[in-house]
Amino acid sequence: MRRSRSGLLALTLAAGLFAVAACGGDDDDSSNPPAATGPVSGDFEFFSWWTGPGDSEGKQALLDLFKQQNPSVNIIDAVVAGGAGTNAQAALATRLQTNDPPDSYQRHAGAELLADIQATKVEDITSLYDQEGWRDVFPQRLLDMITVDGKIYSVPVNIHRSNLLWYNPAVLEEAGISAPPKTWGEFLDQAATLEAKGKTALTIGPLWTQEHLFENVLLGELGADAYGGLWTGETDWTSAEVISALDMYTEVLKHTNLSEAAADWQPALDPVIDGDAAYNVMGDWANTYFATAKNLAYQDQYNVTTSPGTDGVFNFLSDSFTLPVGAKHRDAAVAWLRLAGSKEGQDVFNPIKGSIPARTDADASKYTGYSAMPLQDWSNPSEQIVGSLTHGAVANNAWKAEIETALGDFVSDGDSQKFAEAVKAAYEANK
Ligand code: GAL
């Protein structure tokens, strides 16, 4: 039986959240945050990992709108390169430790922000939600996910989808493949055909892209309910079904260019664009790379479908922004957050970013081409919603770091049992 989407979300996302529920930020008066309501001036340091083609265009559009609304503001775009924020998060950790925060920084909504909340690195901005009426326009499931001990600490600007298989239709056609695979087993069959034609079946990049593939192979093999249980302790990592899904991941990796893994997600897409490879599993920021940075025609020069075995499932993540404790330009940061959470801001940012708005009142006419699909699926009551590991939704940072260390070994030794035991032990140690 299918669980309701809210039930599933609660199961999937509660994993890390309950751990902090009893020790969320201090109990200060939550009317504290709202400040600026008119235009702000002076410096505003904005911290993200959105740089490079496919990541920077949406950010720039939103920063441009912020500048337009606040002509005297001086935006310092403190970007740290590296997809999924791997490098940015390390740099941010140092800044937070030394109490030198930027004025607003990017985090994924969900478990990823818990450590900052526990360490009182971010302000409670619940009153901003009340003032802006955001509780009425953000989906309840998202509000539940970002509420800790009754308080909210971040503003989600979008919803991205993780479980997508991007492909080059011409490469499939040339290999006599009529449609992308519906299961990972079918992918393995197609891979043999593609390789016989001298094509790479699936391209891959650095460890975080291997993790991104990993979560979606598990999701495709286990289904939404058992996948969701991986993050709540309900699904046993060492069970036969998980071991078999892990074995499938190892098989899939054999049909990638792992030995020549690309340096980031964009160069991992290039062989697909060039016709040297058929597939890549990546989130929907890839659409901006194909359509905007490379100017390719959707469905003709590139196409996309849900990753194998995940039809009817939406593996989601959300980029969110914070008000750090000790922000040097707090008024500007509050003004920025108001824009990030606004309908205008979200409808300027998301059509360019490849994501859909976190708000439910989007102007649907702006979401055309690829974006029409996630917009429709996200609000379809029969779609099953799960959260992304790689992009911070489901596992707290300590556990996630241990999963990533174990994954590095697993990718090279293929030892499913050893990996499962390591992840299970790390869950117990960090839950
Ligand atoms: C994700 C982030 C996306 C996109 C992607 C590639 O973690 O949520 O917005 O930036 O990384 O860098």
CSV table of C-alpha atoms and ligand atoms in Angstrom, one decimal:
chain,number,residue,atom,x,y,z
A,1,MET,CA,0.0,0.0,0.0
A,2,ARG,CA,1.2,3.5,-0.8
A,3,ARG,CA,1.7,5.8,2.2
A,4,SER,CA,0.3,9.2,1.9
A,5,ARG,CA,2.8,11.8,0.9
A,6,SER,CA,2.7,13.6,4.2
A,7,GLY,CA,3.1,10.4,6.1
A,8,LEU,CA,6.0,9.4,4.0
A,9,LEU,CA,7.6,12.7,4.3
A,10,ALA,CA,7.2,12.7,8.0
A,11,LEU,CA,8.9,9.3,8.1
A,12,THR,CA,11.6,10.3,5.7
A,13,LEU,CA,12.4,13.6,7.2
A,14,ALA,CA,11.9,13.1,10.8
A,15,ALA,CA,15.1,11.2,11.1
A,16,GLY,CA,17.4,14.0,12.0
A,17,LEU,CA,14.8,16.5,13.1
A,18,PHE,CA,13.7,14.8,16.3
A,19,ALA,CA,17.3,14.6,17.4
A,20,VAL,CA,17.4,18.4,17.7
A,21,ALA,CA,13.9,19.1,18.7
A,22,ALA,CA,14.7,19.2,22.4
A,23,CYS,CA,17.7,21.5,22.0
A,24,GLY,CA,16.8,23.9,19.2
A,25,GLY,CA,18.0,27.5,19.4
A,26,ASP,CA,17.7,29.6,22.5
A,27,ASP,CA,14.3,30.7,23.7
A,28,ASP,CA,14.7,34.3,22.8
A,29,ASP,CA,11.7,36.3,21.9
A,30,SER,CA,10.9,35.3,18.3
A,31,SER,CA,9.8,38.8,17.4
A,32,ASN,CA,13.5,39.6,17.2
A,33,PRO,CA,14.4,39.1,13.5
A,34,PRO,CA,12.3,41.4,11.3
A,35,ALA,CA,14.0,44.6,10.7
A,36,ALA,CA,14.3,46.3,7.3
A,37,THR,CA,11.1,46.9,5.4
A,38,GLY,CA,12.2,49.6,3.0
A,39,PRO,CA,15.3,49.7,0.7
A,40,VAL,CA,18.6,48.9,2.4
A,41,SER,CA,22.1,50.3,1.7
A,42,GLY,CA,25.7,49.4,2.4
A,43,ASP,CA,27.3,46.0,2.0
A,44,PHE,CA,25.5,42.7,1.7
A,45,GLU,CA,27.6,39.5,1.6
A,46,PHE,CA,25.8,36.7,0.0
A,47,PHE,CA,27.4,33.2,0.3
A,48,SER,CA,26.6,30.3,-2.0
A,49,TRP,CA,28.2,27.7,-4.3
A,50,TRP,CA,26.3,29.0,-7.3
A,51,THR,CA,28.9,29.7,-9.8
A,52,GLY,CA,29.7,28.3,-13.3
A,53,PRO,CA,27.2,27.6,-16.1
A,54,GLY,CA,23.9,26.1,-14.9
A,55,ASP,CA,24.3,27.3,-11.3
A,56,SER,CA,25.0,31.0,-11.6
A,57,GLU,CA,22.3,32.2,-14.0
A,58,GLY,CA,19.3,32.0,-11.5
A,59,LYS,CA,21.4,33.4,-8.7
A,60,GLN,CA,22.4,36.4,-10.8
A,61,ALA,CA,18.8,37.1,-11.8
A,62,LEU,CA,17.8,37.2,-8.1
A,63,LEU,CA,20.7,39.3,-7.0
A,64,ASP,CA,20.0,41.7,-9.9
A,65,LEU,CA,16.4,42.0,-8.6
A,66,PHE,CA,17.7,42.6,-5.1
A,67,LYS,CA,20.0,45.4,-6.4
A,68,GLN,CA,17.1,46.9,-8.4
A,69,GLN,CA,15.0,47.0,-5.2
A,70,ASN,CA,17.9,48.3,-3.2
A,71,PRO,CA,20.0,50.5,-5.5
A,72,SER,CA,22.4,51.6,-2.8
A,73,VAL,CA,23.3,48.1,-1.7
A,74,ASN,CA,26.7,46.8,-2.5
A,75,ILE,CA,26.4,43.0,-3.1
A,76,ILE,CA,29.4,40.9,-2.3
A,77,ASP,CA,28.9,37.7,-4.1
A,78,ALA,CA,31.0,35.4,-1.9
A,79,VAL,CA,30.8,32.3,-4.0
A,80,VAL,CA,32.9,29.1,-3.5
A,81,ALA,CA,33.0,26.9,-6.6
A,82,GLY,CA,32.1,23.2,-6.5
A,83,GLY,CA,28.7,21.5,-7.2
A,84,ALA,CA,26.5,20.6,-4.4
A,85,GLY,CA,28.4,22.9,-2.1
A,86,THR,CA,31.1,20.4,-1.1
A,87,ASN,CA,33.8,23.1,-1.0
A,88,ALA,CA,31.5,25.9,0.0
A,89,GLN,CA,30.3,24.0,3.1
A,90,ALA,CA,33.9,23.4,4.3
A,91,ALA,CA,34.7,27.1,3.8
A,92,LEU,CA,31.5,28.1,5.6
A,93,ALA,CA,32.3,25.8,8.6
A,94,THR,CA,35.5,27.7,9.2
A,95,ARG,CA,33.8,31.1,9.0
A,96,LEU,CA,31.0,30.0,11.4
A,97,GLN,CA,33.6,28.6,13.8
A,98,THR,CA,35.4,31.9,13.9
A,99,ASN,CA,32.1,33.8,14.2
A,100,ASP,CA,32.7,35.6,10.9
A,101,PRO,CA,29.5,34.7,9.1
A,102,PRO,CA,28.5,36.1,5.7
A,103,ASP,CA,25.2,38.1,5.9
A,104,SER,CA,23.2,35.2,4.5
A,105,TYR,CA,24.3,31.7,3.4
A,106,GLN,CA,23.0,28.8,1.4
A,107,ARG,CA,22.0,25.6,3.1
A,108,HIS,CA,19.8,22.8,1.9
A,109,ALA,CA,16.5,22.7,3.7
A,110,GLY,CA,16.1,19.9,6.3
A,111,ALA,CA,18.7,17.9,8.2
A,112,GLU,CA,21.7,19.9,6.9
A,113,LEU,CA,20.8,23.0,9.0
A,114,LEU,CA,20.4,21.1,12.3
A,115,ALA,CA,24.0,21.5,13.4
A,116,ASP,CA,23.9,25.3,12.9
A,117,ILE,CA,20.7,25.5,14.8
A,118,GLN,CA,22.1,23.4,17.7
A,119,ALA,CA,25.2,25.6,17.7
A,120,THR,CA,23.1,28.8,17.6
A,121,LYS,CA,24.7,30.0,14.5
A,122,VAL,CA,21.5,31.1,12.9
A,123,GLU,CA,18.7,33.3,14.1
A,124,ASP,CA,15.1,32.2,14.6
A,125,ILE,CA,13.2,33.9,11.9
A,126,THR,CA,9.8,32.6,12.7
A,127,SER,CA,8.4,36.1,13.1
A,128,LEU,CA,9.5,36.8,9.5
A,129,TYR,CA,7.2,34.0,8.4
A,130,ASP,CA,4.4,35.5,10.4
A,131,GLN,CA,5.0,39.0,9.1
A,132,GLU,CA,5.2,37.8,5.5
A,133,GLY,CA,2.3,35.4,5.7
A,134,TRP,CA,4.6,32.6,4.6
A,135,ARG,CA,2.9,29.9,6.6
A,136,ASP,CA,0.0,30.2,4.2
A,137,VAL,CA,2.1,29.9,1.0
A,138,PHE,CA,4.8,27.3,1.8
A,139,PRO,CA,3.6,23.7,1.7
A,140,GLN,CA,2.9,22.2,5.1
A,141,ARG,CA,5.3,19.4,4.4
A,142,LEU,CA,8.2,21.9,3.8
A,143,LEU,CA,7.2,23.9,6.9
A,144,ASP,CA,7.3,20.7,9.0
A,145,MET,CA,10.7,19.9,7.7
A,146,ILE,CA,12.2,23.3,8.5
A,147,THR,CA,10.5,23.7,11.8
A,148,VAL,CA,12.6,22.7,14.8
A,149,ASP,CA,11.1,23.0,18.3
A,150,GLY,CA,8.3,25.2,16.9
A,151,LYS,CA,10.8,27.6,15.3
A,152,ILE,CA,12.0,28.3,11.7
A,153,TYR,CA,15.5,29.2,10.8
A,154,SER,CA,15.7,29.4,7.0
A,155,VAL,CA,13.8,30.5,3.9
A,156,PRO,CA,13.5,27.9,1.1
A,157,VAL,CA,13.8,29.5,-2.3
A,158,ASN,CA,13.1,26.5,-4.5
A,159,ILE,CA,12.3,22.8,-4.9
A,160,HIS,CA,14.8,20.8,-7.0
A,161,ARG,CA,14.4,17.2,-8.2
A,162,SER,CA,17.2,14.7,-7.8
A,163,ASN,CA,15.8,11.5,-9.5
A,164,LEU,CA,16.3,12.4,-13.2
A,165,LEU,CA,17.9,10.5,-16.1
A,166,TRP,CA,19.2,13.0,-18.7
A,167,TYR,CA,20.0,11.6,-22.1
A,168,ASN,CA,21.0,12.3,-25.7
A,169,PRO,CA,18.1,11.0,-27.9
A,170,ALA,CA,20.4,10.8,-31.0
A,171,VAL,CA,22.8,8.4,-29.1
A,172,LEU,CA,19.9,6.1,-28.2
A,173,GLU,CA,18.6,6.2,-31.7
A,174,GLU,CA,21.9,5.3,-33.2
A,175,ALA,CA,22.2,2.4,-30.9
A,176,GLY,CA,18.7,1.2,-31.8
A,177,ILE,CA,17.3,1.9,-28.2
A,178,SER,CA,13.7,3.0,-28.4
A,179,ALA,CA,13.3,4.4,-24.9
A,180,PRO,CA,15.3,5.1,-21.8
A,181,PRO,CA,15.4,2.2,-19.2
A,182,LYS,CA,12.5,1.8,-16.8
A,183,THR,CA,14.6,-0.3,-14.3
A,184,TRP,CA,18.3,-0.5,-13.5
A,185,GLY,CA,18.3,-4.1,-14.8
A,186,GLU,CA,17.1,-2.7,-18.2
A,187,PHE,CA,19.9,-0.1,-18.0
A,188,LEU,CA,22.5,-2.9,-17.7
A,189,ASP,CA,21.1,-4.5,-20.9
A,190,GLN,CA,21.2,-1.1,-22.7
A,191,ALA,CA,24.7,-0.4,-21.5
A,192,ALA,CA,26.0,-3.5,-23.2
A,193,THR,CA,24.4,-2.3,-26.5
A,194,LEU,CA,25.8,1.2,-26.1
A,195,GLU,CA,29.3,0.0,-25.2
A,196,ALA,CA,29.3,-2.2,-28.3
A,197,LYS,CA,28.8,1.0,-30.3
A,198,GLY,CA,31.7,2.6,-28.5
A,199,LYS,CA,29.5,4.9,-26.3
A,200,THR,CA,29.8,5.4,-22.5
A,201,ALA,CA,26.5,4.3,-21.0
A,202,LEU,CA,26.4,6.7,-18.0
A,203,THR,CA,28.7,9.5,-17.1
A,204,ILE,CA,29.9,10.3,-13.6
A,205,GLY,CA,31.8,13.1,-11.8
A,206,PRO,CA,33.3,13.6,-8.3
A,207,LEU,CA,32.2,11.8,-5.2
A,208,TRP,CA,29.1,13.8,-4.6
A,209,THR,CA,27.8,12.9,-8.1
A,210,GLN,CA,28.5,9.2,-7.2
A,211,GLU,CA,26.4,9.7,-4.1
A,212,HIS,CA,23.7,11.4,-6.2
A,213,LEU,CA,23.7,8.3,-8.4
A,214,PHE,CA,23.8,6.0,-5.4
A,215,GLU,CA,20.7,7.5,-3.7
A,216,ASN,CA,18.8,7.2,-7.0
A,217,VAL,CA,19.8,3.6,-7.6
A,218,LEU,CA,18.7,2.7,-4.1
A,219,LEU,CA,15.4,4.6,-4.6
A,220,GLY,CA,14.8,2.8,-7.9
A,221,GLU,CA,15.6,-0.6,-6.5
A,222,LEU,CA,13.9,-0.3,-3.1
A,223,GLY,CA,11.0,1.9,-3.9
A,224,ALA,CA,9.9,5.1,-2.0
A,225,ASP,CA,8.8,3.5,1.3
A,226,ALA,CA,11.9,1.4,1.9
A,227,TYR,CA,14.2,4.2,0.7
A,228,GLY,CA,12.5,6.6,3.1
A,229,GLY,CA,13.1,4.0,5.9
A,230,LEU,CA,16.8,4.1,5.3
A,231,TRP,CA,16.9,7.5,6.9
A,232,THR,CA,14.7,6.7,9.9
A,233,GLY,CA,16.2,3.4,11.0
A,234,GLU,CA,13.1,1.6,9.7
A,235,THR,CA,14.9,0.0,6.7
A,236,ASP,CA,17.8,-2.2,7.8
A,237,TRP,CA,20.9,-1.3,5.8
A,238,THR,CA,22.2,-4.9,6.1
A,239,SER,CA,18.9,-6.6,5.0
A,240,ALA,CA,19.0,-8.7,1.8
A,241,GLU,CA,17.0,-6.2,-0.2
A,242,VAL,CA,19.4,-3.3,0.6
A,243,ILE,CA,22.4,-5.5,-0.1
A,244,SER,CA,21.0,-6.4,-3.4
A,245,ALA,CA,20.3,-2.7,-4.2
A,246,LEU,CA,23.9,-1.9,-3.2
A,247,ASP,CA,25.1,-4.7,-5.5
A,248,MET,CA,23.1,-3.2,-8.3
A,249,TYR,CA,24.9,0.2,-7.7
A,250,THR,CA,28.2,-1.6,-8.1
A,251,GLU,CA,27.0,-3.1,-11.4
A,252,VAL,CA,25.8,0.3,-12.6
A,253,LEU,CA,29.1,1.9,-11.8
A,254,LYS,CA,30.9,-0.6,-14.1
A,255,HIS,CA,29.1,1.1,-17.0
A,256,THR,CA,30.2,4.6,-16.2
A,257,ASN,CA,33.4,6.5,-17.0
A,258,LEU,CA,34.4,6.3,-13.3
A,259,SER,CA,38.1,5.9,-14.1
A,260,GLU,CA,38.0,9.2,-15.9
A,261,ALA,CA,35.4,10.8,-13.6
A,262,ALA,CA,34.7,14.4,-14.5
A,263,ALA,CA,35.7,17.2,-12.1
A,264,ASP,CA,32.2,18.4,-11.6
A,265,TRP,CA,28.6,18.0,-12.7
A,266,GLN,CA,28.9,20.2,-15.8
A,267,PRO,CA,31.8,18.4,-17.4
A,268,ALA,CA,30.1,15.1,-16.6
A,269,LEU,CA,27.2,16.2,-18.8
A,270,ASP,CA,29.5,17.2,-21.7
A,271,PRO,CA,30.0,13.7,-23.2
A,272,VAL,CA,26.2,13.3,-23.3
A,273,ILE,CA,25.9,16.6,-25.1
A,274,ASP,CA,28.8,15.6,-27.5
A,275,GLY,CA,27.2,12.3,-28.4
A,276,ASP,CA,30.0,10.2,-26.7
A,277,ALA,CA,27.7,9.0,-23.9
A,278,ALA,CA,24.0,8.3,-23.5
A,279,TYR,CA,23.0,9.0,-19.9
A,280,ASN,CA,23.7,11.0,-16.8
A,281,VAL,CA,21.7,11.0,-13.5
A,282,MET,CA,21.6,14.6,-12.1
A,283,GLY,CA,19.2,17.0,-10.5
A,284,ASP,CA,17.2,19.5,-12.6
A,285,TRP,CA,19.9,22.3,-12.4
A,286,ALA,CA,21.1,20.2,-15.4
A,287,ASN,CA,18.3,21.6,-17.4
A,288,THR,CA,19.8,25.1,-17.1
A,289,TYR,CA,23.1,23.8,-18.3
A,290,PHE,CA,21.6,22.1,-21.4
A,291,ALA,CA,19.0,24.8,-22.2
A,292,THR,CA,20.6,28.0,-21.2
A,293,ALA,CA,24.4,27.5,-21.0
A,294,LYS,CA,24.5,25.2,-24.0
A,295,ASN,CA,21.5,26.5,-25.8
A,296,LEU,CA,20.2,23.1,-26.7
A,297,ALA,CA,16.6,22.2,-27.6
A,298,TYR,CA,14.7,20.3,-24.9
A,299,GLN,CA,13.4,16.9,-26.1
A,300,ASP,CA,15.2,17.2,-29.4
A,301,GLN,CA,18.9,17.7,-28.5
A,302,TYR,CA,18.6,16.5,-24.9
A,303,ASN,CA,15.8,14.8,-23.0
A,304,VAL,CA,15.0,13.6,-19.5
A,305,THR,CA,12.9,11.1,-17.6
A,306,THR,CA,12.7,9.9,-14.1
A,307,SER,CA,15.7,7.7,-13.1
A,308,PRO,CA,15.1,4.0,-13.5
A,309,GLY,CA,12.5,2.6,-11.1
A,310,THR,CA,11.3,6.0,-9.8
A,311,ASP,CA,8.3,6.8,-11.9
A,312,GLY,CA,5.7,8.4,-9.6
A,313,VAL,CA,8.4,9.3,-7.1
A,314,PHE,CA,9.8,12.8,-6.5
A,315,ASN,CA,13.2,12.8,-4.8
A,316,PHE,CA,13.4,16.4,-3.6
A,317,LEU,CA,15.8,18.9,-2.2
A,318,SER,CA,15.5,22.6,-1.5
A,319,ASP,CA,17.9,25.5,-1.4
A,320,SER,CA,17.4,27.8,1.6
A,321,PHE,CA,18.9,30.9,3.1
A,322,THR,CA,19.6,31.9,6.6
A,323,LEU,CA,20.1,34.9,8.9
A,324,PRO,CA,23.4,34.1,10.7
A,325,VAL,CA,23.8,35.2,14.3
A,326,GLY,CA,26.2,38.1,14.2
A,327,ALA,CA,25.6,39.0,10.5
A,328,LYS,CA,27.4,42.3,10.0
A,329,HIS,CA,24.7,43.7,7.7
A,330,ARG,CA,21.7,42.3,9.3
A,331,ASP,CA,19.2,44.7,7.7
A,332,ALA,CA,20.3,43.8,4.3
A,333,ALA,CA,20.2,40.1,5.1
A,334,VAL,CA,16.6,40.5,6.3
A,335,ALA,CA,15.7,42.4,3.1
A,336,TRP,CA,17.3,39.6,1.1
A,337,LEU,CA,15.3,36.9,2.9
A,338,ARG,CA,12.1,38.8,2.3
A,339,LEU,CA,12.9,38.8,-1.4
A,340,ALA,CA,14.0,35.1,-1.4
A,341,GLY,CA,10.7,34.1,0.1
A,342,SER,CA,8.5,36.3,-2.0
A,343,LYS,CA,6.4,35.3,-5.0
A,344,GLU,CA,8.2,37.8,-7.2
A,345,GLY,CA,11.6,36.6,-6.1
A,346,GLN,CA,10.8,32.9,-6.5
A,347,ASP,CA,9.2,33.4,-10.0
A,348,VAL,CA,12.3,35.4,-11.2
A,349,PHE,CA,14.8,32.9,-9.8
A,350,ASN,CA,13.3,29.4,-10.4
A,351,PRO,CA,12.4,29.4,-14.1
A,352,ILE,CA,16.1,30.3,-14.7
A,353,LYS,CA,17.5,28.0,-12.1
A,354,GLY,CA,15.7,24.8,-13.3
A,355,SER,CA,13.8,24.5,-10.1
A,356,ILE,CA,10.2,25.2,-9.1
A,357,PRO,CA,9.2,27.6,-6.4
A,358,ALA,CA,9.0,26.4,-2.8
A,359,ARG,CA,5.8,28.6,-2.6
A,360,THR,CA,2.5,27.1,-3.8
A,361,ASP,CA,1.3,30.2,-5.5
A,362,ALA,CA,3.7,30.3,-8.4
A,363,ASP,CA,2.8,31.8,-11.8
A,364,ALA,CA,2.6,28.5,-13.6
A,365,SER,CA,2.8,30.2,-17.0
A,366,LYS,CA,6.5,30.9,-16.3
A,367,TYR,CA,7.3,27.1,-16.0
A,368,THR,CA,7.5,25.8,-19.5
A,369,GLY,CA,9.5,23.2,-21.3
A,370,TYR,CA,11.1,20.8,-18.8
A,371,SER,CA,9.9,22.8,-15.8
A,372,ALA,CA,6.2,22.0,-16.4
A,373,MET,CA,6.9,18.4,-15.4
A,374,PRO,CA,8.2,18.9,-11.8
A,375,LEU,CA,5.6,21.7,-11.2
A,376,GLN,CA,2.9,19.2,-12.0
A,377,ASP,CA,4.4,16.2,-10.3
A,378,TRP,CA,5.2,18.1,-7.1
A,379,SER,CA,1.6,19.1,-6.6
A,380,ASN,CA,0.2,15.7,-7.7
A,381,PRO,CA,-1.3,14.1,-4.6
A,382,SER,CA,-0.5,10.6,-5.8
A,383,GLU,CA,3.2,11.4,-6.3
A,384,GLN,CA,5.4,9.9,-3.6
A,385,ILE,CA,7.8,12.4,-2.1
A,386,VAL,CA,11.2,11.5,-0.6
A,387,GLY,CA,14.2,13.5,0.3
A,388,SER,CA,17.7,13.6,-1.1
A,389,LEU,CA,20.7,12.3,0.9
A,390,THR,CA,23.4,14.1,-1.2
A,391,HIS,CA,21.6,17.4,-1.0
A,392,GLY,CA,21.1,17.6,2.7
A,393,ALA,CA,17.4,16.7,3.2
A,394,VAL,CA,17.5,13.5,5.2
A,395,ALA,CA,20.7,12.7,7.1
A,396,ASN,CA,22.3,15.0,9.7
A,397,ASN,CA,25.8,16.2,8.8
A,398,ALA,CA,27.7,13.9,11.1
A,399,TRP,CA,26.0,10.7,9.7
A,400,LYS,CA,26.2,12.0,6.1
A,401,ALA,CA,29.9,12.6,6.4
A,402,GLU,CA,30.4,9.0,7.6
A,403,ILE,CA,28.2,7.7,4.8
A,404,GLU,CA,30.4,9.7,2.3
A,405,THR,CA,33.6,8.3,3.7
A,406,ALA,CA,32.3,4.8,3.5
A,407,LEU,CA,30.9,5.4,0.0
A,408,GLY,CA,34.4,6.4,-1.2
A,409,ASP,CA,35.6,3.0,-0.2
A,410,PHE,CA,32.5,1.2,-1.5
A,411,VAL,CA,32.9,2.8,-4.9
A,412,SER,CA,36.4,1.3,-5.2
A,413,ASP,CA,36.0,-2.1,-3.4
A,414,GLY,CA,32.3,-2.9,-4.2
A,415,ASP,CA,31.9,-4.6,-0.8
A,416,SER,CA,28.2,-4.1,-0.1
A,417,GLN,CA,28.1,-5.9,3.3
A,418,LYS,CA,31.0,-3.9,4.7
A,419,PHE,CA,29.5,-0.6,3.5
A,420,ALA,CA,26.0,-1.5,4.9
A,421,GLU,CA,27.5,-2.3,8.2
A,422,ALA,CA,29.5,0.9,8.3
A,423,VAL,CA,26.4,3.0,7.5
A,424,LYS,CA,24.3,1.2,10.0
A,425,ALA,CA,26.8,1.7,12.8
A,426,ALA,CA,27.2,5.4,11.8
A,427,TYR,CA,23.4,5.8,12.0
A,428,GLU,CA,23.4,4.4,15.5
A,429,ALA,CA,26.3,6.6,16.6
A,430,ASN,CA,24.8,9.8,15.2
A,431,LYS,CA,21.0,9.5,15.5
B,1,GAL,C1,22.7,21.3,-5.2
B,1,GAL,C2,22.0,22.6,-5.1
B,1,GAL,C3,21.5,23.1,-6.4
B,1,GAL,C4,22.7,23.1,-7.4
B,1,GAL,C5,23.5,21.8,-7.4
B,1,GAL,C6,24.7,21.8,-8.2
B,1,GAL,O1,23.2,20.9,-4.0
B,1,GAL,O2,20.9,22.4,-4.2
B,1,GAL,O3,20.9,24.3,-6.4
B,1,GAL,O4,23.4,24.2,-7.1
B,1,GAL,O5,23.9,21.5,-6.1
B,1,GAL,O6,25.7,22.7,-7.7
